[in-house]
Structures are given as C-alpha cells and as structure tokens.
Short mmCIF file of C-alpha atoms in Angstrom, two decimals:
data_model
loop_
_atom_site.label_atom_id
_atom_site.label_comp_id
_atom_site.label_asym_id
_atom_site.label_seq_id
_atom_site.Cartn_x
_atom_site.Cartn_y
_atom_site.Cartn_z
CA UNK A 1 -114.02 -93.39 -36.55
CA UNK A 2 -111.28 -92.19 -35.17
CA UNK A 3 -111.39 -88.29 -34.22
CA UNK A 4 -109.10 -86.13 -36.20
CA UNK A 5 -105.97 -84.94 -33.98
CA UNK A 6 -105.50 -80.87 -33.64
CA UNK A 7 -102.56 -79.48 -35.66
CA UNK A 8 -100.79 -76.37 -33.97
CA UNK A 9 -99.03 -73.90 -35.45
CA UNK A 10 -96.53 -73.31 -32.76
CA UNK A 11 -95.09 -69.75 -32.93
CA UNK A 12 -91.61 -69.61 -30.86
CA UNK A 13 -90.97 -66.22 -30.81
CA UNK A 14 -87.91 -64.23 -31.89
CA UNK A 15 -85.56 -66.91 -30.77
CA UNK A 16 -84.71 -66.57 -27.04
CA UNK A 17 -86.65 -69.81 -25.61
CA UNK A 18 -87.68 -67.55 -22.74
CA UNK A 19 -89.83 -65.57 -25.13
CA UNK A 20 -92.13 -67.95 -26.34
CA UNK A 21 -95.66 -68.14 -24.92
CA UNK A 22 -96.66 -69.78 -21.42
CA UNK A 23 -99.06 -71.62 -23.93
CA UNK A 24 -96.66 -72.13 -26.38
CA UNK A 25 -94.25 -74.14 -24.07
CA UNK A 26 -97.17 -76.26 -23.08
CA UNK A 27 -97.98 -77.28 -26.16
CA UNK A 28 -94.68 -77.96 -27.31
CA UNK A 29 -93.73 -80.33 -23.91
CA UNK A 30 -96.99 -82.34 -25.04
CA UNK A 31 -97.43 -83.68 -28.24
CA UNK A 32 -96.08 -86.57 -29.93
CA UNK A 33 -95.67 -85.29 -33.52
CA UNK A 34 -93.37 -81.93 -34.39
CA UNK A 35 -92.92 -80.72 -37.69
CA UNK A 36 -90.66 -78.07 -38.71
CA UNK A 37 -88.87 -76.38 -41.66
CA UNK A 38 -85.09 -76.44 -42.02
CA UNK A 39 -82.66 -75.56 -45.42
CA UNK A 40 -80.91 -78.59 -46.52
CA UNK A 41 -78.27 -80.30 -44.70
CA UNK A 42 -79.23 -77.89 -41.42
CA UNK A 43 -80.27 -78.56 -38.38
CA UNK A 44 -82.71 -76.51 -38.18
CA UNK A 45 -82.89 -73.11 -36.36
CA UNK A 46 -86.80 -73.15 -35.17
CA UNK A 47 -85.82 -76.54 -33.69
CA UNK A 48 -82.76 -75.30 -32.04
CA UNK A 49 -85.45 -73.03 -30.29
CA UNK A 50 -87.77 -75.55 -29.27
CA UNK A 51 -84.99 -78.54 -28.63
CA UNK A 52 -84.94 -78.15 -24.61
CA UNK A 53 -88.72 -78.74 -24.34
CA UNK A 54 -89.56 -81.48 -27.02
CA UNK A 55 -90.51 -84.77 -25.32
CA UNK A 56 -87.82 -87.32 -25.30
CA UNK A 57 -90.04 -89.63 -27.02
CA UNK A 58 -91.60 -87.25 -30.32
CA UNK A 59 -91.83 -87.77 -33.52
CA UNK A 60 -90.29 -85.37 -36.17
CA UNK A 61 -91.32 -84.41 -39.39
CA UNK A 62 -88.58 -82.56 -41.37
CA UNK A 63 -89.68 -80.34 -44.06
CA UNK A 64 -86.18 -79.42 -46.11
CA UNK A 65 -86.74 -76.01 -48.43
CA UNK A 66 -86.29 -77.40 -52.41
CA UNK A 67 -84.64 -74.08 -52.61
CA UNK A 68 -83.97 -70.94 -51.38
CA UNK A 69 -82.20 -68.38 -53.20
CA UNK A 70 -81.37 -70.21 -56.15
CA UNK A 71 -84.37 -68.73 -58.31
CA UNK A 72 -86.51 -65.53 -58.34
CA UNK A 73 -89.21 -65.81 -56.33
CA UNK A 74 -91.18 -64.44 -58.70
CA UNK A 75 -90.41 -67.28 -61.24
CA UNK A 76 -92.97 -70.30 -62.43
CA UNK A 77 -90.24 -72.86 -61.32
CA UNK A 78 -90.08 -71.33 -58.01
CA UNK A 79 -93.25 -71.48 -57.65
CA UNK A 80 -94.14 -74.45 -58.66
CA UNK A 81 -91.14 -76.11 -56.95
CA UNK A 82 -92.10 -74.51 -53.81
CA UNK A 83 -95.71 -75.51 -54.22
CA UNK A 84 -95.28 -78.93 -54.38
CA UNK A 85 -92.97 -78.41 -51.49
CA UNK A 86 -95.91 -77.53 -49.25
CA UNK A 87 -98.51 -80.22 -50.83
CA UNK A 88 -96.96 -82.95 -49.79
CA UNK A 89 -95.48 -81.85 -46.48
CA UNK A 90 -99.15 -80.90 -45.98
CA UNK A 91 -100.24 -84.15 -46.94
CA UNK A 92 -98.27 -85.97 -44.41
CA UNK A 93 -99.78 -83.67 -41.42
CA UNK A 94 -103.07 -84.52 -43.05
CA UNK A 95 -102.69 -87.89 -42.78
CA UNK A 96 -101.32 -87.55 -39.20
CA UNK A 97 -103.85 -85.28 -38.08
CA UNK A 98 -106.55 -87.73 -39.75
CA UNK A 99 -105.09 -90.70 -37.34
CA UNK A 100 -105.74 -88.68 -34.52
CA UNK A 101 -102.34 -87.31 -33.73
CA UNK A 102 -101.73 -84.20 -32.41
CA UNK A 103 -99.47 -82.50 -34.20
CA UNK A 104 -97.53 -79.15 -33.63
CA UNK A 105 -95.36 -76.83 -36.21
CA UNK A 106 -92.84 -74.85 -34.84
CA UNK A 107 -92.63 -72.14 -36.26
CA UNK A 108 -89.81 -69.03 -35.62
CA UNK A 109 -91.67 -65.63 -34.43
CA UNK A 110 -95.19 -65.30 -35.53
CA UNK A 111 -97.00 -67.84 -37.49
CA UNK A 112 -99.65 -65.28 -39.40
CA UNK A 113 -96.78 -62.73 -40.49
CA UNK A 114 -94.66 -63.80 -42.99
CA UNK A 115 -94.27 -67.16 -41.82
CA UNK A 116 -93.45 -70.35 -43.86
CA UNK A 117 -96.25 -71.90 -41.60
CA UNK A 118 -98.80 -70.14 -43.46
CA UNK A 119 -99.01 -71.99 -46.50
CA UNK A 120 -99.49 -75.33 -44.87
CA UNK A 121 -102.12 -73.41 -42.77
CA UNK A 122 -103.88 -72.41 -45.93
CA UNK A 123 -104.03 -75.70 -47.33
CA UNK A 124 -104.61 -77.61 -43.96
CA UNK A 125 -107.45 -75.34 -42.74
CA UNK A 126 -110.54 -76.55 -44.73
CA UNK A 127 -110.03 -80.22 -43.41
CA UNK A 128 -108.27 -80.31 -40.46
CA UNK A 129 -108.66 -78.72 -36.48
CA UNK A 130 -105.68 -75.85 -36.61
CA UNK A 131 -104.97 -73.53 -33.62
CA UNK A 132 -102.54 -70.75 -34.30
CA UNK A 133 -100.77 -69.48 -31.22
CA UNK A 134 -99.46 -65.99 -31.79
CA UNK A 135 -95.53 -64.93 -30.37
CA UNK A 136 -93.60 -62.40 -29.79
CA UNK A 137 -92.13 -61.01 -33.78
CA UNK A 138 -88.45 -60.75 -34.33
CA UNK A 139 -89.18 -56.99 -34.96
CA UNK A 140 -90.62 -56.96 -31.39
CA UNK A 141 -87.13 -58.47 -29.99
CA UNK A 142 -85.02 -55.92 -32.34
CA UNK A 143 -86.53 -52.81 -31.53
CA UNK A 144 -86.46 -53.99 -27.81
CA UNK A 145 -82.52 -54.69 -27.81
CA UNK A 146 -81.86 -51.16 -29.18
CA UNK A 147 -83.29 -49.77 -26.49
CA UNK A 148 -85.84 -47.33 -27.71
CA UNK A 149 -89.54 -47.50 -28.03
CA UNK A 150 -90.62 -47.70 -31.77
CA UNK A 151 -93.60 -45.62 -32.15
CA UNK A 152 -94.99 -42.85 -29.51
CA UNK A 153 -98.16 -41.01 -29.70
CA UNK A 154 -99.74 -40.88 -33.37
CA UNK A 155 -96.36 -42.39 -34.77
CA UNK A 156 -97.01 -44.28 -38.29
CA UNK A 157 -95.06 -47.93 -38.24
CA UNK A 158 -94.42 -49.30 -41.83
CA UNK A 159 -92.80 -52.93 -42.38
CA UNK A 160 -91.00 -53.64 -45.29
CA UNK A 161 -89.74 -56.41 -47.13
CA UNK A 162 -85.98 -55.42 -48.13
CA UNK A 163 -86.84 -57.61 -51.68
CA UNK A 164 -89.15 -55.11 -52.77
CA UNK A 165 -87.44 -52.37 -55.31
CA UNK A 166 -85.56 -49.81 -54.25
CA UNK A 167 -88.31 -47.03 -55.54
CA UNK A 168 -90.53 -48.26 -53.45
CA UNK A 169 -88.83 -48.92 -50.64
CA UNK A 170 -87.52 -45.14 -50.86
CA UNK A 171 -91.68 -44.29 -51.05
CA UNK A 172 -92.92 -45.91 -47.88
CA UNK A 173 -89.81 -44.86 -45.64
CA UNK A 174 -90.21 -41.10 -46.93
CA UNK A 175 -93.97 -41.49 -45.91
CA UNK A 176 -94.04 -43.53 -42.30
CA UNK A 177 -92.44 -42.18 -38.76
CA UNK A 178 -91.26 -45.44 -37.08
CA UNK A 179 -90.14 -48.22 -39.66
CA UNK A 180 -89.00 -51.99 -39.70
CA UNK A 181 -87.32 -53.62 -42.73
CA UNK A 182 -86.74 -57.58 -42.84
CA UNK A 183 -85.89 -59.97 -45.47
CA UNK A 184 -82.38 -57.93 -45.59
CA UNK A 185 -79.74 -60.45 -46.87
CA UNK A 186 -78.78 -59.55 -49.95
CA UNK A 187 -80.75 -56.49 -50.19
CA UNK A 188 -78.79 -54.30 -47.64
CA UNK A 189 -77.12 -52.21 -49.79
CA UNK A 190 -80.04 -51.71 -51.97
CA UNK A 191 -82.08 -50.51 -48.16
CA UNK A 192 -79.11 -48.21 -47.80
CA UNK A 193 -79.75 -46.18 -50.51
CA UNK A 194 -83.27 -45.95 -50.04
CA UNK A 195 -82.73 -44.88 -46.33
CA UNK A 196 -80.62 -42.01 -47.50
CA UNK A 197 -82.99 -41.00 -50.48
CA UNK A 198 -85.10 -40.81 -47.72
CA UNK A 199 -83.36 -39.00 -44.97
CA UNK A 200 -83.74 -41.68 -42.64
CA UNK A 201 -80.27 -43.47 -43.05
CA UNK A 202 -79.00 -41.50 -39.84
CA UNK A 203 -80.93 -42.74 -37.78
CA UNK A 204 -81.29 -46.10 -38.25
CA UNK A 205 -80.28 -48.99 -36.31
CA UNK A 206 -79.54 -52.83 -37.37
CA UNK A 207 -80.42 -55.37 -35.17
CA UNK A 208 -78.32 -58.55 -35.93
CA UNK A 209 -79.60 -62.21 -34.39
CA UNK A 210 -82.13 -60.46 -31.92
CA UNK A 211 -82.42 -62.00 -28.39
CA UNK A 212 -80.47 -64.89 -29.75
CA UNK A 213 -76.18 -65.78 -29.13
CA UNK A 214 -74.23 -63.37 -30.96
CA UNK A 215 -76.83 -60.07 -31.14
CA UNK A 216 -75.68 -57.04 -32.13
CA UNK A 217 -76.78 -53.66 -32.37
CA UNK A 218 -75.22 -51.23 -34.85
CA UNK A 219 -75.77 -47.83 -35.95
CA UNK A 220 -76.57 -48.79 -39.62
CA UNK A 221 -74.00 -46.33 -40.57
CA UNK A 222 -71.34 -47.96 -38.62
CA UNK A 223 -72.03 -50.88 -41.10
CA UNK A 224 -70.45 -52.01 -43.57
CA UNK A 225 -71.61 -52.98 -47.65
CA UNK A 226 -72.50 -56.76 -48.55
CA UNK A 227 -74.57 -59.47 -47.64
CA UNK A 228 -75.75 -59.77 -44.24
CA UNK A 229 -77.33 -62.43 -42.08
CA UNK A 230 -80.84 -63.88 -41.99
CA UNK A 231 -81.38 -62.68 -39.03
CA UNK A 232 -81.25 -58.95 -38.98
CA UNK A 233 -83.76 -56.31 -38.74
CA UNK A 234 -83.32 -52.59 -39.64
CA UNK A 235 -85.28 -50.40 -37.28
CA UNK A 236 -85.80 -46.41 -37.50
CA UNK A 237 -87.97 -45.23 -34.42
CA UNK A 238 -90.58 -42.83 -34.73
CA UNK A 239 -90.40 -39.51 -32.79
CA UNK A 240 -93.84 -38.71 -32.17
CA UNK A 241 -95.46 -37.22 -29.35
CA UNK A 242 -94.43 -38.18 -25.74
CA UNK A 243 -95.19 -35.50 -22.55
CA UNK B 1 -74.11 -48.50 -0.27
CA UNK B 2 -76.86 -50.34 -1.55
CA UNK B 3 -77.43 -51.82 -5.09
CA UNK B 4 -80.21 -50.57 -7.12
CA UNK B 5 -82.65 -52.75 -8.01
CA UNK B 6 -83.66 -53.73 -11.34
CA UNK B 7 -87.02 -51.95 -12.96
CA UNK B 8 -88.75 -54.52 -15.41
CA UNK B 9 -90.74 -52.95 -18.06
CA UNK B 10 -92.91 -56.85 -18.21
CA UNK B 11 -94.34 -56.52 -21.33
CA UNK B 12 -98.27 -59.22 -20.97
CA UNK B 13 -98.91 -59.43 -24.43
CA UNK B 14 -102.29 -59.02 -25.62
CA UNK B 15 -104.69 -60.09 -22.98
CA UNK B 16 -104.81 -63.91 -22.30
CA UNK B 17 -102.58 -64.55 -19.27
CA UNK B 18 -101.29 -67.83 -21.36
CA UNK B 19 -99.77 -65.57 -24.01
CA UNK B 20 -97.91 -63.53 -21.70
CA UNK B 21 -94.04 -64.94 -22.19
CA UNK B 22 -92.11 -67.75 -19.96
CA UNK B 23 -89.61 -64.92 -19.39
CA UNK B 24 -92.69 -62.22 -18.30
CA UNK B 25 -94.79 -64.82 -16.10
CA UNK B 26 -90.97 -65.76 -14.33
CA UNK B 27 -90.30 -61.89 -13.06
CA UNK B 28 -94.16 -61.28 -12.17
CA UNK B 29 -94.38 -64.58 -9.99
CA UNK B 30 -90.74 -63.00 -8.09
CA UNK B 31 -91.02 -59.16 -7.75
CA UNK B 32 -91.81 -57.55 -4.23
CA UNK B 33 -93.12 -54.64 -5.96
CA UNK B 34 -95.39 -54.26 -8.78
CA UNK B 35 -96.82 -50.79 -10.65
CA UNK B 36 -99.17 -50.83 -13.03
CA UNK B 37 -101.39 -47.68 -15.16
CA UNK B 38 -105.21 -47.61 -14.59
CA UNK B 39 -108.22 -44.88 -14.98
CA UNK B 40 -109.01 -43.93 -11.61
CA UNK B 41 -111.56 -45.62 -10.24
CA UNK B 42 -111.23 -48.83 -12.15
CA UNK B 43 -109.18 -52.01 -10.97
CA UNK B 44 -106.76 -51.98 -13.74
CA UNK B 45 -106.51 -54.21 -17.41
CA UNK B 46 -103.04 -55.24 -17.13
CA UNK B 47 -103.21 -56.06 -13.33
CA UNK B 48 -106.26 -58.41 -13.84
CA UNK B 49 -104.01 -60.33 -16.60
CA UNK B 50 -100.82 -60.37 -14.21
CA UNK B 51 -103.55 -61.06 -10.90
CA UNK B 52 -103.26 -64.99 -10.68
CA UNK B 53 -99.14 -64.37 -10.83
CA UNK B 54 -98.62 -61.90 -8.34
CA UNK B 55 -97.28 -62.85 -5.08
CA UNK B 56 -99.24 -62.94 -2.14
CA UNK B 57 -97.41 -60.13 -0.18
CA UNK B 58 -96.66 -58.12 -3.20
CA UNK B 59 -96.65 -54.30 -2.51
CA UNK B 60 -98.94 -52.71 -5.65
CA UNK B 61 -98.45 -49.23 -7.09
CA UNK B 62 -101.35 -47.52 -8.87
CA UNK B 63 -100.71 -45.24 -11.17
CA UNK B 64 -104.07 -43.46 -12.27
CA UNK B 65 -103.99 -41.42 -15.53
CA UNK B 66 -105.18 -37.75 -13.91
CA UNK B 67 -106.82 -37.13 -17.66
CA UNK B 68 -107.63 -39.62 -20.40
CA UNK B 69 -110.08 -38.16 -23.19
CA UNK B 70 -111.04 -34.64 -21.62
CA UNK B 71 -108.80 -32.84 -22.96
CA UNK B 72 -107.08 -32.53 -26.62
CA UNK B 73 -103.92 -34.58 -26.69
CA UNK B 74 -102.09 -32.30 -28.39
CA UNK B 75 -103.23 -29.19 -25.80
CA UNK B 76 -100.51 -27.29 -23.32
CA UNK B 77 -102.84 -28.53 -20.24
CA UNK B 78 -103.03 -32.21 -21.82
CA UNK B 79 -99.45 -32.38 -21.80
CA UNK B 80 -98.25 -30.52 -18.86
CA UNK B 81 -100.79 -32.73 -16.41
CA UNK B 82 -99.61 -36.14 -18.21
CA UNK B 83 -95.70 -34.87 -17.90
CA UNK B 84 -96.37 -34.09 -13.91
CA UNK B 85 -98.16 -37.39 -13.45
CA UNK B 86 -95.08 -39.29 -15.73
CA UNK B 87 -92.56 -37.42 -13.46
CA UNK B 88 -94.10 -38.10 -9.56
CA UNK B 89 -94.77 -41.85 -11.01
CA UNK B 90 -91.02 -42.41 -12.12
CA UNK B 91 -89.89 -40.51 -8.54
CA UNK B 92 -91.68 -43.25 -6.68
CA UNK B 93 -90.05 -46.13 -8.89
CA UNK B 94 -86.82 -44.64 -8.74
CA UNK B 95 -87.05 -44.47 -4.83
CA UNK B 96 -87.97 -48.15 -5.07
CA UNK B 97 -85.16 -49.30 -7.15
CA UNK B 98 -82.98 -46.96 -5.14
CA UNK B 99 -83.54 -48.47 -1.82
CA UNK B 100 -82.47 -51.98 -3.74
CA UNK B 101 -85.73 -53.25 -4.59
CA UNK B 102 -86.47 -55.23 -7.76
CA UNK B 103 -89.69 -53.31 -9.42
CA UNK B 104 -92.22 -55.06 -12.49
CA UNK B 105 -93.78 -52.55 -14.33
CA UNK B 106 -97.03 -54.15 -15.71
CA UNK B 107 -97.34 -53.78 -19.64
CA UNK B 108 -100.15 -54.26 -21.78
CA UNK B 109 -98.83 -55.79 -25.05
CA UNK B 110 -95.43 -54.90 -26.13
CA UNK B 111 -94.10 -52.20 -23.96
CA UNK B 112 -92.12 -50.45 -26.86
CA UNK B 113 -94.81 -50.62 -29.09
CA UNK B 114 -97.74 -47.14 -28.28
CA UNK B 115 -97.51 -48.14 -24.39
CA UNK B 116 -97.64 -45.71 -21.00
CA UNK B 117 -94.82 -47.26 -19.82
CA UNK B 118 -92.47 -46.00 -22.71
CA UNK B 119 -93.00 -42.06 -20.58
CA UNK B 120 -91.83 -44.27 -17.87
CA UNK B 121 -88.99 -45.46 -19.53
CA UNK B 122 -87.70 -42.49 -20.84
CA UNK B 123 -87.79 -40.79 -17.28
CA UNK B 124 -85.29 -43.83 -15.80
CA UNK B 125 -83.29 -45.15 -17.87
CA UNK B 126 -80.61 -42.78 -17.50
CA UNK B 127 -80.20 -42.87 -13.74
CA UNK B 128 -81.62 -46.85 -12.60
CA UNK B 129 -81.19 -50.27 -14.55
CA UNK B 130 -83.85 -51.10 -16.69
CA UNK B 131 -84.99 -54.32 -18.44
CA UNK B 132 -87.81 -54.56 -20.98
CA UNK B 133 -89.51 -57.81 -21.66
CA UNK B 134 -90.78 -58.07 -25.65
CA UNK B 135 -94.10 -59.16 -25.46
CA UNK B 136 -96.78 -60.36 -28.43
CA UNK B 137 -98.63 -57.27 -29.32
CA UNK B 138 -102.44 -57.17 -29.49
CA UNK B 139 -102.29 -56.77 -33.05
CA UNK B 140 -100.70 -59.98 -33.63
CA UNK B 141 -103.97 -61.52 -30.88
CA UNK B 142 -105.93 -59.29 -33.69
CA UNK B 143 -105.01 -60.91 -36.59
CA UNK B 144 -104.67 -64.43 -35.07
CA UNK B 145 -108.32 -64.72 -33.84
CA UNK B 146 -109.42 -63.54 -37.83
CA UNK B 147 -107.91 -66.67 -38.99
CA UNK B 148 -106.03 -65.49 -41.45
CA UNK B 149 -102.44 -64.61 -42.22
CA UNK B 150 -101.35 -60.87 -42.11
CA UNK B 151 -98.65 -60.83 -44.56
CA UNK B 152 -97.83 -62.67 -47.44
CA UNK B 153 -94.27 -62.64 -49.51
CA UNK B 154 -93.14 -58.79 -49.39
CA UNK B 155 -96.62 -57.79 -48.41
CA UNK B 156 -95.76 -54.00 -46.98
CA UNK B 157 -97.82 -53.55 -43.32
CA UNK B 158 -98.60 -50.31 -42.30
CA UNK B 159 -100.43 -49.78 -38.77
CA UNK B 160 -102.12 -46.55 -37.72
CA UNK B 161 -103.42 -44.99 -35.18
CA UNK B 162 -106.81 -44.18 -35.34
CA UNK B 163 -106.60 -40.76 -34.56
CA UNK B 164 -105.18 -39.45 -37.60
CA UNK B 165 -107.03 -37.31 -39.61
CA UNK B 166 -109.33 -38.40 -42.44
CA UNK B 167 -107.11 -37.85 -45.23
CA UNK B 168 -103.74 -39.21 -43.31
CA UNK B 169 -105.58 -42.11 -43.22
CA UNK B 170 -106.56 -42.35 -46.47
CA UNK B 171 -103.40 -41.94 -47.87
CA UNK B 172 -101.44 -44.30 -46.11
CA UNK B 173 -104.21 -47.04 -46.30
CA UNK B 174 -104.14 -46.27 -50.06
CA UNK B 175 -100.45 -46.96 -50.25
CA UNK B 176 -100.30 -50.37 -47.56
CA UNK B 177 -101.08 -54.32 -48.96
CA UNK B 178 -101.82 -54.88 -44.99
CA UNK B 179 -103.25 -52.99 -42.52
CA UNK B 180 -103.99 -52.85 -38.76
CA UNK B 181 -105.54 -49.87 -37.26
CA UNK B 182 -105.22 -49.04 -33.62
CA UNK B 183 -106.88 -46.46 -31.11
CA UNK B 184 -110.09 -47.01 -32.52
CA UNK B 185 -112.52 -45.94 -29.69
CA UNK B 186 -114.53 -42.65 -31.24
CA UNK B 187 -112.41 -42.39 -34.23
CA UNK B 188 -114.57 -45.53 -36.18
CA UNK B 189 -116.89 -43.51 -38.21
CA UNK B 190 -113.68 -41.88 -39.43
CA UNK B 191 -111.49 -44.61 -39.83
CA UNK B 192 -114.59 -46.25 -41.74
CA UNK B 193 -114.70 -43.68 -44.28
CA UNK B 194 -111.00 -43.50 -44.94
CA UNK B 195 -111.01 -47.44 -45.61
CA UNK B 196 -114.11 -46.69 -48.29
CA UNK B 197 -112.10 -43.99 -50.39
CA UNK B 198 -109.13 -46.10 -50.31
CA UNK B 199 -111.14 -49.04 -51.34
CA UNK B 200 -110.29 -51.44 -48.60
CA UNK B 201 -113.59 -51.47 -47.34
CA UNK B 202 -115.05 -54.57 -47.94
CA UNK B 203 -112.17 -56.50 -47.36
CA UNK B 204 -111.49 -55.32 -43.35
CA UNK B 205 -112.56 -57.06 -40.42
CA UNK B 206 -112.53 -55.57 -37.23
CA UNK B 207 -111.76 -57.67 -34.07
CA UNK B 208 -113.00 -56.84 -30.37
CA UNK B 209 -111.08 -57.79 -27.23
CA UNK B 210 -108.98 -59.77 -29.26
CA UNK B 211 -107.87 -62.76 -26.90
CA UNK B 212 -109.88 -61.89 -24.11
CA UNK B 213 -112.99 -62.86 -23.03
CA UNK B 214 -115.75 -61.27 -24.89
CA UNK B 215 -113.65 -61.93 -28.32
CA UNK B 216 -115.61 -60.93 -31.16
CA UNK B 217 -114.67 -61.19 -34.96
CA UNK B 218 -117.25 -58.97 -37.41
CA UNK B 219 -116.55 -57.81 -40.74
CA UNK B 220 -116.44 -54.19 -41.00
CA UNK B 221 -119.07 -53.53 -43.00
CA UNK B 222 -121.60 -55.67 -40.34
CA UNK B 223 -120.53 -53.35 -37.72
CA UNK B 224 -122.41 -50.24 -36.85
CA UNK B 225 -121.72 -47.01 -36.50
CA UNK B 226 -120.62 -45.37 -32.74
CA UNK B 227 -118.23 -45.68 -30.63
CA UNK B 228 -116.49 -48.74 -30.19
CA UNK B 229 -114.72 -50.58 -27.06
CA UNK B 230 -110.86 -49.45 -26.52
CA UNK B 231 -109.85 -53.02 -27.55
CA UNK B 232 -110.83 -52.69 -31.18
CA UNK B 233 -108.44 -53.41 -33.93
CA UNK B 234 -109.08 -53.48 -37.65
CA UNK B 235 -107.04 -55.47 -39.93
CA UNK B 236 -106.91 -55.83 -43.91
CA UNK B 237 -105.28 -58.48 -44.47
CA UNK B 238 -102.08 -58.88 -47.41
CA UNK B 239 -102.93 -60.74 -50.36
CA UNK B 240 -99.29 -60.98 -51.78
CA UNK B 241 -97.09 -64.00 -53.18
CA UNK B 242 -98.63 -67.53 -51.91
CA UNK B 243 -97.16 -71.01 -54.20
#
C-alpha cells in the first residue's frame, strides 16, 4: 500500500515573494503537485507569487471560483455552488494525496484567517496528512507600509470584514483602539460612514496592493467614493501607551 | 561626509527560525551589527531564534529591560525608567547608523504589532533611515498549531491584551466571533473568568510556546489555575459562513 502523500497548505504571505516563510519557499521549490485558486480566465495572483520558485517540472491543479460576486453570499445557490466547488477540487487532492503525492496549496497571506484554503482543509483533514504553514497577513504588510505601529501598550485590535452592515461595523470601531478592515471592494463607501459615525475616519489610512507593484498609501480622506481594489486594507492605529 | 546606515527593525516571526521570512533571514545573515531586548541576566528569546544566522564577527548589542513586572506599568517611575532606557538604547543605534553602519534590530513576531522595538522606532525614525520587516505574528503560530481556522466569512477578530481589567474583557469578548488573547502571564485566572461570563469558555484553547519547542495545545478548561509561561496565547476560534 502505497503511503498517502502530505498535502500543504502553503501560505505566501502578503504578496512580496520575499515575505514568505524560509519554510515556505522550501516547500514550494519541492513538490511535484501545486494547487491553487484563481477567478476565471486569470492567471492567478497566489501563483504570480509563487511562479519564480515552482519546479520547472510541477504539476498544477487549477481551481477556477464558479463565482464571485455574482450572488449574495448569504444565498442557498451560493452556497451550494460554492460547495460543490470545494468537493470536488478536494476530491482531486484526495486522490493525489492517496497516490502518494505530495501536494502543496498556495495560498495568498495566511491559510487559517480567512483563507479560501480553509475549506479544502476542513474537508481534507479527517483523511489525509495536512501541514499548515502560517505567513505573514496582508494586514501585517499594510500597517507596516504606513509606517506606524498598530497597537502599543494595552491597545485593543479589532478586524473587520467591510461586508458586514454598516451598524455594526460603526459598533466595533466605536469600541476597539487599533483597527483593520478587509474585504473592502464594494463596501468602501459603506466603511466610510461608519468610520465617521465613529470618529475614527480622520485618522485612518488605506493601504492599496501592500508590499506588492503599485502600493499605495492614502490618508482615507484623501480618497475618493466607489469601488476599490481587492487588495486594500483600511488601517486606524491605536494610541495606547508607549514611554 | 558619511552615509548613514540603514536600521532594520527584522521582524522573526513567532519562534521557529524556519518561519522567520526570506527577506528577514537575508539582512540577519549580512548585518555587522545586531541589537536585540533581553531581561538581564538571561541570553535573550529573539537572539537564540536569529543565533544560527548571525555572522561570525557580528558586533551584538544588549539591551536589558532595567524593570519588567516590579513596578505598575502605568506608574511615573515605570515609565520614566523605561523612557531613559528607550532613549540611551536609540543614542547607541543612532551612533551606529551615523558612523555608516547597517544595524538589525532583532524582533520577536511582527515588530509593529505590541513589540519593544516600536519605542525604538519612534525614537529614530525622524533623524536615521529605517526599514521594518513584516513578520508572522505569534498569534497566527497560535492558531496554526490548534488546527483550526481563525476566521471564517466576516467572522469579526478581536485580540486583547491580557491585562485589561475583568470587565474590559468581558465586554469585548462578549461582542468578538474570534478571539486571541495576549500577555497572559499572571493575568489567567482573570482572563479565565471573563471568557466564563461571556460564555466562550468551553470553546477556548490555550496554546503554549506556540512553534517552539515545548509546544503545547490544552483546552482551557484542562488547564489549571496560576501563572502561566509568557508565551501563552488563547484563541476562540470563529464559527462564521463555511459552504
């Protein structure tokens, strides 16, 4: 029988290929088999990350989104559409894993928070080897280009999903000292608001594409209304104690 | 006139020399001159992760906290012997980068994120060139080694510091889907009671020495009471949107 191959859930950091792990890299420059997620028709950005270090020779697995934004997440089609998604793309690693291939996912910052990654990782775990190795967050890279520390002394951090209703987001950034929002897309002008029912809006900062070609760092008034890219990160440091 | 040389905040992530970042283990293997926080009298955390790096010749710089838990951190003596011991340990840096040399400040975890080096930081970056290297917090090691995923769909994350009061605690556990709780140390019966009346409890796992040796992974309500090791987090993990 042969023995079942390791599956990795590779996390790549915040998108600078100098910021992934020591252990990351070595993983990555080893095995035969790389999966990834990509929208339709992409290229695929985690992939862009890891491109320089795959072997020559590897194997990759593909797994195109059904959809993104077309339906509310909190739909049955959604749901369902994305949970067949991730059964058979599991399946496949399964069946790689189960041959005795070493397999790794790449996966863009952290695997464990908020990652795509983790719902092949649930349904993967019970009958396969995984290893999750940890990386540096996106937040990590944004609230490093601005240039200030994030949270000093006692300092509460709160992250937020920008999806969540604009009542609640108002709630949590009244009630936390340093704060991160993601998921901002759409949402940013929704965020704004909240921000200033807060008292926060002031002195906030956007971090667009962080440690990656083309970041920028704006005062978030400076910014204008409308959509904005994937890859930003709203950041409002805390002011706690510092001698 | 000579060029000042650089000051790298190098952020080592959470403990495992193998998690530290391609970027982090580059600058630590080339600096002439290293500094790095430690209690008197002990060797130092963060230079036993950067010690199988370091070059041969490098010149070290010990910075030894004068006070640690003796006094109340929020006392006039606290503060005024922590500001003195910031300011002489940023003199001797500056001198350093002032004469031209290229300086690594060792970080553990991220350096922005609760670390000594941010008093550092603020003391320098005015008058030398600075550059911080993101690093993967022990918090992300934390909830890694648990085997579980933090945050889930717009899961809201809120991390504390231990030393909070009771009811501080309470509240903003009360408020979170996911939780990590730092600066554990003599705070745990505390923290412990503020995770009962907010009802998270049961479902909070506390994690020693996360990616170091001596890892340990215990439910929180297997641990006992006391004081616990400084490398303790506790995480409650997110149970939001999974297809």
């Amino acid at each position: 029988m042969t023995a079942q191959g390791i599956i990795y859930g590779i996390g790549l950091g915040p998108g600078d290929p100098d910021l992934m792990s020591v252990k990351a890299r070595r993983v990555l420059e080893r095995v035969d088999h790389l999966a990834y997620f990509r929208k339709r028709g992409a290229k695929g950005h985690a992939r862009s990350i890891a491109a320089a270090f795959m072997k020559k020779s590897v194997s990759e697995f593909a797994m195109e989104y059904p959809i993104t934004t077309e339906l509310p997440p909190d739909s049955a089609p959604y749901r369902e559409s994305l949970a067949a998604f991730y059964n058979e793309s599991a399946a496949h690693l399964r069946a790689l894993s189960n041959q005795g291939h070493e397999v790794g996912i790449l996966c863009e910052g952290d695997p464990f928070f908020y990652g795509s990654f983790m719902h092949l990782y649930e349904r993967l775990k019970d009958s396969q080897p995984i290893e999750v190795i940890p990386a540096i967050t996106g937040m990590s890279a944004a609230w490093t280009a601005t240039g200030q520390p994030i949270t000093w002394g006692d300092d509460v951090l709160t992250v937020l999903a920008g999806t969540l209703p604009e009542e609640d987001l108002c709630r949590h950034i009244k009630a936390t000292d340093a704060l991160v929002v993601m998921k901002i897309g759409g949402n940013f002008d929704k965020i704004c608001q909240a921000l200033k029912d807060a008292g926060k809006y002031e002195r906030a900062w956007m971090v667009e594409f962080a440690s990656m070609e083309g970041q920028r760092i704006l005062k978030l008034s400076d910014v204008s209304e409308g959509r904005k890219p994937y890859f930003s990160i709203i950041v409002v440091h805390g002011e706690g104690r510092r001698p």
